[in-house]
GROMACS .gro file of N, CA, C and O in nm:
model
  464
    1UNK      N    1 -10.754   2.817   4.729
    1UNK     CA    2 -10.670   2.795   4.614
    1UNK      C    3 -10.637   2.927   4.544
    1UNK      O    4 -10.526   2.950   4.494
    2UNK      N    5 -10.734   3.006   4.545
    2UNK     CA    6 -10.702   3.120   4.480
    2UNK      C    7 -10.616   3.202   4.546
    2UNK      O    8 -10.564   3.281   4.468
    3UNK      N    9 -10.571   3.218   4.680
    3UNK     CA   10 -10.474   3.279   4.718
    3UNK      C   11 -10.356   3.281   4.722
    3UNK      O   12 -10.268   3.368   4.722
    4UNK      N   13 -10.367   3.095   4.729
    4UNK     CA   14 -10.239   3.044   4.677
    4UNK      C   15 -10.141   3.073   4.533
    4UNK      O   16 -10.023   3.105   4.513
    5UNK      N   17 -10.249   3.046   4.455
    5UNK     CA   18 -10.223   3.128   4.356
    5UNK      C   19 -10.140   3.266   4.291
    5UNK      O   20 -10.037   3.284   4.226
    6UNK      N   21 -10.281   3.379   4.366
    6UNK     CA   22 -10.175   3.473   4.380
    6UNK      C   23 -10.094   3.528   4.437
    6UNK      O   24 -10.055   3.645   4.425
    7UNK      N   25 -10.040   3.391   4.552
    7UNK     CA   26  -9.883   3.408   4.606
    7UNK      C   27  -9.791   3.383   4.490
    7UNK      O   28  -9.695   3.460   4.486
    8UNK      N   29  -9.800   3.275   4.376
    8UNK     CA   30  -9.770   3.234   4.326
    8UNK      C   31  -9.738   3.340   4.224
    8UNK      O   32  -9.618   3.366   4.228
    9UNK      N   33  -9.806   3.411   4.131
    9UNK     CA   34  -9.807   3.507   4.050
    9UNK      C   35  -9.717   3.631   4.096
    9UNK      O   36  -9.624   3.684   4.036
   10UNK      N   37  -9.784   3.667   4.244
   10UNK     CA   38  -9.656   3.761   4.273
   10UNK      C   39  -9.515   3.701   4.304
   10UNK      O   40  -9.424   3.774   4.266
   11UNK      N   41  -9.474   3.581   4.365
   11UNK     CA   42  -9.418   3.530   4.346
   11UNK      C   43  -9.288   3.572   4.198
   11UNK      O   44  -9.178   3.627   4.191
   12UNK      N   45  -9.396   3.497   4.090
   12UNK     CA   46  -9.378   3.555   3.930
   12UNK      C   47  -9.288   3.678   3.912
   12UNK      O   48  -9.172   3.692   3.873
   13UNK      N   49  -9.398   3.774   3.960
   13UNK     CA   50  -9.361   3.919   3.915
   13UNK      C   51  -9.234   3.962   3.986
   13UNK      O   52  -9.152   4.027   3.920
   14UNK      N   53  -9.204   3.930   4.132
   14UNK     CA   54  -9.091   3.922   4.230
   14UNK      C   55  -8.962   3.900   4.114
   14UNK      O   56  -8.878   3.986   4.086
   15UNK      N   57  -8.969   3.773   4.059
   15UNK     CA   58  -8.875   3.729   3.971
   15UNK      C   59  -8.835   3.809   3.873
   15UNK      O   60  -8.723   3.851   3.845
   16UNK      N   61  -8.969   3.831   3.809
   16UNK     CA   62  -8.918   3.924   3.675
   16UNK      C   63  -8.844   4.035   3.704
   16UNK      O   64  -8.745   4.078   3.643
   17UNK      N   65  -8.902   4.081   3.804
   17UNK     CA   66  -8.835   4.249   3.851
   17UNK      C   67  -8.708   4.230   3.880
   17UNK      O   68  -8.632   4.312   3.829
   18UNK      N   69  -8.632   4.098   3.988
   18UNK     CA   70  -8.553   4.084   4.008
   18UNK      C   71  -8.420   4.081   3.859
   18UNK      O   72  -8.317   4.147   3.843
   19UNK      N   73  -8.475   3.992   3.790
   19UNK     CA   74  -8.390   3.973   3.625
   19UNK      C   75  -8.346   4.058   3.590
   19UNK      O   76  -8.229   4.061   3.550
   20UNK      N   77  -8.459   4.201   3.592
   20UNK     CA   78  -8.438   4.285   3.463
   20UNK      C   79  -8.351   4.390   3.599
   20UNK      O   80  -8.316   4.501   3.559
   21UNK      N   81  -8.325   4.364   3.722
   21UNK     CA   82  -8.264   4.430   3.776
   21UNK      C   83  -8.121   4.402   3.781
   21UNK      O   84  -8.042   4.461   3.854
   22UNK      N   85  -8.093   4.310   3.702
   22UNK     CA   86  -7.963   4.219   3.679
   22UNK      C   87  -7.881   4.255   3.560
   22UNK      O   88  -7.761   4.233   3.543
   23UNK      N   89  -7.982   4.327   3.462
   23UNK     CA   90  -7.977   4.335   3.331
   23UNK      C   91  -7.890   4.518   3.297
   23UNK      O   92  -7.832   4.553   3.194
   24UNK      N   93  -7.911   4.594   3.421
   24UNK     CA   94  -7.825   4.733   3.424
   24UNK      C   95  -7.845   4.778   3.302
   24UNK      O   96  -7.767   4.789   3.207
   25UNK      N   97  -8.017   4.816   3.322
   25UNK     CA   98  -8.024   4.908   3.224
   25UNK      C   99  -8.114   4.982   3.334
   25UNK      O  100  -8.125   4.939   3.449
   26UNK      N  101  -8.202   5.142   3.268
   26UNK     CA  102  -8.235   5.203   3.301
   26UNK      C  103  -8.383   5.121   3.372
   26UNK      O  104  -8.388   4.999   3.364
   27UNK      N  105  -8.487   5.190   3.432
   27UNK     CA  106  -8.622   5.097   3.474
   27UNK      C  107  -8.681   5.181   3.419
   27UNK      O  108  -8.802   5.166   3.434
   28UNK      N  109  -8.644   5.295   3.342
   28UNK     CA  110  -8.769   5.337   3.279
   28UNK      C  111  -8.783   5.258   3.179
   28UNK      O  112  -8.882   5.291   3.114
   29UNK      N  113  -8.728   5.167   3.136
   29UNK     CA  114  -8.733   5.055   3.042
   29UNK      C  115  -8.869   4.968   3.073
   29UNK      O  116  -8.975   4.954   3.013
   30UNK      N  117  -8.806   4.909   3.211
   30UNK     CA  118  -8.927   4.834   3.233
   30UNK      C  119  -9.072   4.887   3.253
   30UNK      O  120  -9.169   4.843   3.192
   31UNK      N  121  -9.077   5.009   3.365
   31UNK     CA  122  -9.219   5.102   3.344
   31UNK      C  123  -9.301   5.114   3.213
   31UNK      O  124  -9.416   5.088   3.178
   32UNK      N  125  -9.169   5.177   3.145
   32UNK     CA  126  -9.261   5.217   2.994
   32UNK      C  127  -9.305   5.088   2.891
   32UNK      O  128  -9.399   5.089   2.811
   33UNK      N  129  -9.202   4.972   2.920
   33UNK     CA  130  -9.290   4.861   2.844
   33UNK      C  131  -9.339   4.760   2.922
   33UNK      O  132  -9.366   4.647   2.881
   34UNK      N  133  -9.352   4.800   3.033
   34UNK     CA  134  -9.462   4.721   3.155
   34UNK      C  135  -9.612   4.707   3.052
   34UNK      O  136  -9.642   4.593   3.015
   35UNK      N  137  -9.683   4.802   3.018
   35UNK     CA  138  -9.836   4.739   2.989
   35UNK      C  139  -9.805   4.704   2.828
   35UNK      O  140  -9.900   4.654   2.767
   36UNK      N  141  -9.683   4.727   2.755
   36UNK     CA  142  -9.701   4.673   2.607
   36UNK      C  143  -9.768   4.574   2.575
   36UNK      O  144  -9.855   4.592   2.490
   37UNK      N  145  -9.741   4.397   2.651
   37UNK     CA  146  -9.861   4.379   2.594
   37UNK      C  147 -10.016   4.374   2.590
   37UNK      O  148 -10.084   4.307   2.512
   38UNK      N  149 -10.047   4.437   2.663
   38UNK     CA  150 -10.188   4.482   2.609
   38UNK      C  151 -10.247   4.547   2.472
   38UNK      O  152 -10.358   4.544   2.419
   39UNK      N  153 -10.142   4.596   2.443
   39UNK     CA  154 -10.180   4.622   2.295
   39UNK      C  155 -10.221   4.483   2.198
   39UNK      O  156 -10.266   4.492   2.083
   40UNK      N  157 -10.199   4.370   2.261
   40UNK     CA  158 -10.257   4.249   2.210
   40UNK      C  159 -10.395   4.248   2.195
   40UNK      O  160 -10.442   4.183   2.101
   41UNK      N  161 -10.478   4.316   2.282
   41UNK     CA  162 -10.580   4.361   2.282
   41UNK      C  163 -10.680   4.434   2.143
   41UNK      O  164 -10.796   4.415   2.104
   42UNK      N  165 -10.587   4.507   2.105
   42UNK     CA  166 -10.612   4.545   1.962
   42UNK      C  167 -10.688   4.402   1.914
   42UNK      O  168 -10.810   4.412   1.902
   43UNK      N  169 -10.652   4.321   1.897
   43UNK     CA  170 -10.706   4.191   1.787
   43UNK      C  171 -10.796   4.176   1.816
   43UNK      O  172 -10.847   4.095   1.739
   44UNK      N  173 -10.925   4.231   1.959
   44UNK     CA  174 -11.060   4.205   1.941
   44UNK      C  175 -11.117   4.330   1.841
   44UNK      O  176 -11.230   4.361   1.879
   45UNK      N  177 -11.084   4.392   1.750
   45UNK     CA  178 -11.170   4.483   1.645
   45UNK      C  179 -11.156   4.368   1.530
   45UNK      O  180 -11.264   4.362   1.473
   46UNK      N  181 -11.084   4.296   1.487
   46UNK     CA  182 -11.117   4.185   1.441
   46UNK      C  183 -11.201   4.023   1.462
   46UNK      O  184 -11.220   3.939   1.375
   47UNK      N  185 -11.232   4.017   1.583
   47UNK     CA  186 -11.347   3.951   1.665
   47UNK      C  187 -11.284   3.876   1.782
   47UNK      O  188 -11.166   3.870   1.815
   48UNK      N  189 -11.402   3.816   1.840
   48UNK     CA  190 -11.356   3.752   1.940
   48UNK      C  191 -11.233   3.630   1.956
   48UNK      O  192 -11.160   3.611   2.053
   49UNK      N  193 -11.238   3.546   1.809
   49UNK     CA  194 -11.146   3.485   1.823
   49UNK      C  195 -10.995   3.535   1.763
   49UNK      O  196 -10.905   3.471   1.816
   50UNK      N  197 -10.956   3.617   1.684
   50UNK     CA  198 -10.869   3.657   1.677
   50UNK      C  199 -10.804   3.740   1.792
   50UNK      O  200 -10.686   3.755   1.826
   51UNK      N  201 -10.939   3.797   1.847
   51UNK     CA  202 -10.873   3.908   2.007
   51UNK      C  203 -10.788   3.828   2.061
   51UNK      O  204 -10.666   3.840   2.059
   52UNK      N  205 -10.881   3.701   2.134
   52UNK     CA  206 -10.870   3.578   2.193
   52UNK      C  207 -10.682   3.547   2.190
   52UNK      O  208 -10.590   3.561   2.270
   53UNK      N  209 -10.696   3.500   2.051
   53UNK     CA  210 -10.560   3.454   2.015
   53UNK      C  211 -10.436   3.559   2.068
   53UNK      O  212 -10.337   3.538   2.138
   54UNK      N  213 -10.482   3.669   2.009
   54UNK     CA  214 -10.343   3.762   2.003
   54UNK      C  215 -10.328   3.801   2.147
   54UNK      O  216 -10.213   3.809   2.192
   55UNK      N  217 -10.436   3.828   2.230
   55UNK     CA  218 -10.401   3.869   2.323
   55UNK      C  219 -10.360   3.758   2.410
   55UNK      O  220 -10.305   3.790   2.515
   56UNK      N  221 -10.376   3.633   2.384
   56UNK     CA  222 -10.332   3.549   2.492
   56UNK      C  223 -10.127   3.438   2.426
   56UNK      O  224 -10.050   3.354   2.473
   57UNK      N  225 -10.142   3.521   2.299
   57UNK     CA  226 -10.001   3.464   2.289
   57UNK      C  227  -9.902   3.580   2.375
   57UNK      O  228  -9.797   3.541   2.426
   58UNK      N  229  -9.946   3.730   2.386
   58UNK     CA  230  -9.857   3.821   2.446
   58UNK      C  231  -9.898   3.811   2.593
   58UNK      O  232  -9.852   3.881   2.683
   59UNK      N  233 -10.003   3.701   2.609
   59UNK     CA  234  -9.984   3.689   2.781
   59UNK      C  235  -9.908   3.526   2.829
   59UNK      O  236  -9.916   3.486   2.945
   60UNK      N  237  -9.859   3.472   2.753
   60UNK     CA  238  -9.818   3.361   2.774
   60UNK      C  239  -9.668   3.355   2.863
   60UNK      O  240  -9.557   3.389   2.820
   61UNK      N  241  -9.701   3.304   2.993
   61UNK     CA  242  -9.547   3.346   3.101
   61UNK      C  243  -9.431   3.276   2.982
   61UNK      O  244  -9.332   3.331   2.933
   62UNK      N  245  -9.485   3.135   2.960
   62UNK     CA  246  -9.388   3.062   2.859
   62UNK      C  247  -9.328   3.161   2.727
   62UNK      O  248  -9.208   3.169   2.700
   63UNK      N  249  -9.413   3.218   2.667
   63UNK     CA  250  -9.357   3.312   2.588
   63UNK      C  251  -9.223   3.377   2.633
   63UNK      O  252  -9.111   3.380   2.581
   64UNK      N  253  -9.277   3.430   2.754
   64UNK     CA  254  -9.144   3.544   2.814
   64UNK      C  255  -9.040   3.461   2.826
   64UNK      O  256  -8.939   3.491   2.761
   65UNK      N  257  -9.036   3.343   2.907
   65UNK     CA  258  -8.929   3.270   2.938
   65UNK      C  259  -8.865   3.212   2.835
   65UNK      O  260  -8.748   3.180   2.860
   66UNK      N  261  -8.919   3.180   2.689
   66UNK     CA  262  -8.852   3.148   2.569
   66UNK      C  263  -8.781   3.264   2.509
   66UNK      O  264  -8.675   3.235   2.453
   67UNK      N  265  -8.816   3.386   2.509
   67UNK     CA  266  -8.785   3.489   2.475
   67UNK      C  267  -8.577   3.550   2.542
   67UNK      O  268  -8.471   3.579   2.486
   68UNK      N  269  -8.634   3.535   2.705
   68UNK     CA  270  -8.530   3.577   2.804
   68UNK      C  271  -8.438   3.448   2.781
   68UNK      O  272  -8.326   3.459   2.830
   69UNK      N  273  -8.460   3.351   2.728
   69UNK     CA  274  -8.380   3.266   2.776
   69UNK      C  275  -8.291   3.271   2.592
   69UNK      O  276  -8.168   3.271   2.579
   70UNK      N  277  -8.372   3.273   2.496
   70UNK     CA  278  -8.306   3.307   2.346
   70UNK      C  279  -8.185   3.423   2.393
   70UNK      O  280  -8.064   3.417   2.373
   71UNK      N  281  -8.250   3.511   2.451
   71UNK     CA  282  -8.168   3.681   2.445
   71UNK      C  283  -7.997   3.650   2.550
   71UNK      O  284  -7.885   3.699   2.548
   72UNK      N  285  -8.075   3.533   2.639
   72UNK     CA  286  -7.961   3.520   2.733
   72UNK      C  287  -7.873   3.405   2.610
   72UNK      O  288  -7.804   3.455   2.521
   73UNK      N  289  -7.882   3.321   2.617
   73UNK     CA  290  -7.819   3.266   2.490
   73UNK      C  291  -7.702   3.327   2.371
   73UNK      O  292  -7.579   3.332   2.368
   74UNK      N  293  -7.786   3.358   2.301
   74UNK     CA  294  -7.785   3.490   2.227
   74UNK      C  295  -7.746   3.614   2.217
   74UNK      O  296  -7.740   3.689   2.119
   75UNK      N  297  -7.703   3.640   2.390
   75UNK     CA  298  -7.683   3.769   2.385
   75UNK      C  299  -7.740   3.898   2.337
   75UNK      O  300  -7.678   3.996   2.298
   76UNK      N  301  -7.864   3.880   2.348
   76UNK     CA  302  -7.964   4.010   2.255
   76UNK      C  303  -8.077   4.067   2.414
   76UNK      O  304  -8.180   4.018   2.459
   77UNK      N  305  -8.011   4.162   2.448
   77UNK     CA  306  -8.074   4.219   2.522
   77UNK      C  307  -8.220   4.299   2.516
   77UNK      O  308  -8.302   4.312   2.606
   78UNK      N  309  -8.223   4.340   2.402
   78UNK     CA  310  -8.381   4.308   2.345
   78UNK      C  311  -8.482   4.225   2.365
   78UNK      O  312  -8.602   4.250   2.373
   79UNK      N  313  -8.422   4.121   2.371
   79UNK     CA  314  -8.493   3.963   2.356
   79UNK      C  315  -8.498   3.940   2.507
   79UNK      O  316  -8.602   3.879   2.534
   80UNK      N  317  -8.438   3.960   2.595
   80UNK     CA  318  -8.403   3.910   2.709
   80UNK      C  319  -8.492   4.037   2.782
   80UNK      O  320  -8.578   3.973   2.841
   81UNK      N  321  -8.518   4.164   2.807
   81UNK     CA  322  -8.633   4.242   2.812
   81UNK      C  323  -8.758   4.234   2.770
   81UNK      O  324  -8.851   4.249   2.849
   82UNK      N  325  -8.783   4.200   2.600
   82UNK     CA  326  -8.917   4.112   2.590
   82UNK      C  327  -8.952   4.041   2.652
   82UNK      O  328  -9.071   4.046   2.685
   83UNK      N  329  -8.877   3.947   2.697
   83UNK     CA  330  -8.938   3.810   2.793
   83UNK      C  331  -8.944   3.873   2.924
   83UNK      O  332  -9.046   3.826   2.973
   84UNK      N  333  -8.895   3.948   3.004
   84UNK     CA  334  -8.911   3.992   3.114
   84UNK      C  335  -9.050   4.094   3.115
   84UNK      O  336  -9.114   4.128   3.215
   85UNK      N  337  -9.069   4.120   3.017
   85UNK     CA  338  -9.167   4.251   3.012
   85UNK      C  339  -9.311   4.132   3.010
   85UNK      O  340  -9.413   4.156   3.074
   86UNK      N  341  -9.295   4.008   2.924
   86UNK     CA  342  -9.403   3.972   2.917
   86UNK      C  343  -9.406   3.865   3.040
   86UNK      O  344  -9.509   3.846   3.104
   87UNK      N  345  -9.327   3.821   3.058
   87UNK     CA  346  -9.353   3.754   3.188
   87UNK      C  347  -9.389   3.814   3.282
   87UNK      O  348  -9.483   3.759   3.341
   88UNK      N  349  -9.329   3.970   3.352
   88UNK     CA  350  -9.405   3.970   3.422
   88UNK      C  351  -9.521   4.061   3.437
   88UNK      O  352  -9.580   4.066   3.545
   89UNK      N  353  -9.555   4.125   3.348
   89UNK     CA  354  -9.678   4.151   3.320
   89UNK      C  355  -9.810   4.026   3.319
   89UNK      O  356  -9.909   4.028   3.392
   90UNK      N  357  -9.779   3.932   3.228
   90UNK     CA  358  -9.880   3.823   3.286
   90UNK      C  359  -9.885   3.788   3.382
   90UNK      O  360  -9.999   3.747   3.405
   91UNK      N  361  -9.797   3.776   3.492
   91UNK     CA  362  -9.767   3.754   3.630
   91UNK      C  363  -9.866   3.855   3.684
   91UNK      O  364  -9.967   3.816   3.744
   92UNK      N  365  -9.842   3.971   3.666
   92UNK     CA  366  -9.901   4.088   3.730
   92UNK      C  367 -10.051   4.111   3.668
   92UNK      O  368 -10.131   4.157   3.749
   93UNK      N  369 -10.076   4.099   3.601
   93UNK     CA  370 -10.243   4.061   3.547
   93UNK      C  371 -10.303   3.932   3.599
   93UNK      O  372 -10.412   3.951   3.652
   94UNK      N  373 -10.260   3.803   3.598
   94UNK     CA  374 -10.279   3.715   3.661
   94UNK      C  375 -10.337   3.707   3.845
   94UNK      O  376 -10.437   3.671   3.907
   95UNK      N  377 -10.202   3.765   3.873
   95UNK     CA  378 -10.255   3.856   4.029
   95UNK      C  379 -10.371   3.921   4.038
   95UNK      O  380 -10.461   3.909   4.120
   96UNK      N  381 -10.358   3.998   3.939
   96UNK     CA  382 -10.526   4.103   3.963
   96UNK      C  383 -10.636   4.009   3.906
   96UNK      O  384 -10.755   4.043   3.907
   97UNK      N  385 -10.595   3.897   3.858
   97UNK     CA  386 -10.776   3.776   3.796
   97UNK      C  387 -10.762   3.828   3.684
   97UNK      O  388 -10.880   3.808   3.657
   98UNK      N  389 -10.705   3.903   3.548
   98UNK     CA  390 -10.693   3.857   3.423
   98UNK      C  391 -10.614   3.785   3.384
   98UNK      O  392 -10.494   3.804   3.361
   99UNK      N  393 -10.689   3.678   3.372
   99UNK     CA  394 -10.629   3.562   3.305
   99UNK      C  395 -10.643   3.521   3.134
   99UNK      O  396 -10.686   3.615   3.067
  100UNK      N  397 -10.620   3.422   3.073
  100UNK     CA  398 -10.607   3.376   2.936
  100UNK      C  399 -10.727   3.389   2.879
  100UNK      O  400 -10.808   3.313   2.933
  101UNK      N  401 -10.782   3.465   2.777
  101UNK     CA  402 -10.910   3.477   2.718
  101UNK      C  403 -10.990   3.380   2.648
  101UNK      O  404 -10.934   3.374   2.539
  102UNK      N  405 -11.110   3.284   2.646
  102UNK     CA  406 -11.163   3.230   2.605
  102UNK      C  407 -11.252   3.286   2.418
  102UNK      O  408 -11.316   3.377   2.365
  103UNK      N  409 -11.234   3.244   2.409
  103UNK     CA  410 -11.296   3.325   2.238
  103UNK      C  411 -11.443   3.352   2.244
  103UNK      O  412 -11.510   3.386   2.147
  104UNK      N  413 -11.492   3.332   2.376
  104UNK     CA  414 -11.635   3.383   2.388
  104UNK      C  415 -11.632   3.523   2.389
  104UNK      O  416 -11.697   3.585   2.304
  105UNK      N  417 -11.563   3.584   2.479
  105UNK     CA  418 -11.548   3.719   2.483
  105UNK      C  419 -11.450   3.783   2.618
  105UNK      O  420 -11.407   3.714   2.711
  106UNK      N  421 -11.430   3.919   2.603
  106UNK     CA  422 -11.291   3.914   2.658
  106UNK      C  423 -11.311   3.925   2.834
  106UNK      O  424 -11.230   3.931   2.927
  107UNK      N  425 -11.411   3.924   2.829
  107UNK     CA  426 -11.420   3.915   3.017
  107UNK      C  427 -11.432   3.725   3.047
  107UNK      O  428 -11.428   3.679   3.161
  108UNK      N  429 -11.441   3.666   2.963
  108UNK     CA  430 -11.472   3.493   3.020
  108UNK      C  431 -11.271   3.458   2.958
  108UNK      O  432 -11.220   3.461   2.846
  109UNK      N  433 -11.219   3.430   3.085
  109UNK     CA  434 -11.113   3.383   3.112
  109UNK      C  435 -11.081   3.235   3.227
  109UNK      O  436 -11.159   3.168   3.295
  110UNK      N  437 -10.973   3.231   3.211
  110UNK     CA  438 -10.940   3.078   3.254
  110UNK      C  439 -10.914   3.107   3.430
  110UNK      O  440 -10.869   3.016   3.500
  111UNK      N  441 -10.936   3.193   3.468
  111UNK     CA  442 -10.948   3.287   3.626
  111UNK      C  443 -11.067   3.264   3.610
  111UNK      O  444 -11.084   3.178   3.696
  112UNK      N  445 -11.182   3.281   3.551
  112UNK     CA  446 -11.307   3.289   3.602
  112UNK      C  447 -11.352   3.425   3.489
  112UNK      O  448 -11.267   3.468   3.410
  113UNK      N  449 -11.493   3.483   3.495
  113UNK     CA  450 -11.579   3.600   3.457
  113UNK      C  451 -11.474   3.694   3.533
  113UNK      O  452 -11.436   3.678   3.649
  114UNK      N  453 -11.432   3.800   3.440
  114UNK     CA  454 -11.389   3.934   3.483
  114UNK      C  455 -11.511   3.999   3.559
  114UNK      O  456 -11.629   3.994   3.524
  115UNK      N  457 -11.455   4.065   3.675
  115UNK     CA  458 -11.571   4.139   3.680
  115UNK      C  459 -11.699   4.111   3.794
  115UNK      O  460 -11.791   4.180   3.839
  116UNK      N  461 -11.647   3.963   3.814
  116UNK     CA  462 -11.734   3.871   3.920
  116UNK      C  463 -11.648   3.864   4.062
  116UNK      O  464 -11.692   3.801   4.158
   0.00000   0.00000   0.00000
């Protein structure tokens, strides 16, 4: 199952790359805000459950796809790069086994123990 999986995730990331290659802008775009959200991360110096939270709303694929799909709408290419950046970055963390953080602490995720 787990491989399946991360056919699935790269799969994911396949997509995203493809979008923002649609989008004719530069890719140092995407490189340089490839790991942004991790800075979600920040919210564990406020504890485990706030980490928890923040870092798992900037890993949410659904996030990205609400985001890309407002910007496409909308016309806000901003918006339509946010969602690509966070989609597939969770895609691409997902692949490597970080998954959605549990408020126990930041290695117990919905993948399993980081680290195991």
């Amino acid at each position: 199952m787990k491989v399946l999986l991360k056919f699935e995730e790269f799969g994911s990331l396949l997509l995203g790359i493809y979008l923002f290659s649609i989008l004719d802008l530069n890719w140092w775009w995407f490189i340089g805000l490839f790991l942004a959200p991790d800075v979600s991360a920040l919210g564990y110096l406020a504890g485990s459950k706030i980490g928890a939270w923040c870092y798992n709303f900037l890993h949410l694929k659904s996030l990205g796809i609400l985001c890309y799909l407002l910007g496409t709408v909308f016309n806000l290419i901003e918006f339509q790069v946010a969602g690509l950046i966070i989609f597939s970055h969770a895609a691409f963390d997902r692949l490597l086994g970080y998954g959605l953080k549990y408020e126990t602490g930041f290695k117990d995720t919905h993948l399993g123990k980081i680290g195991n």
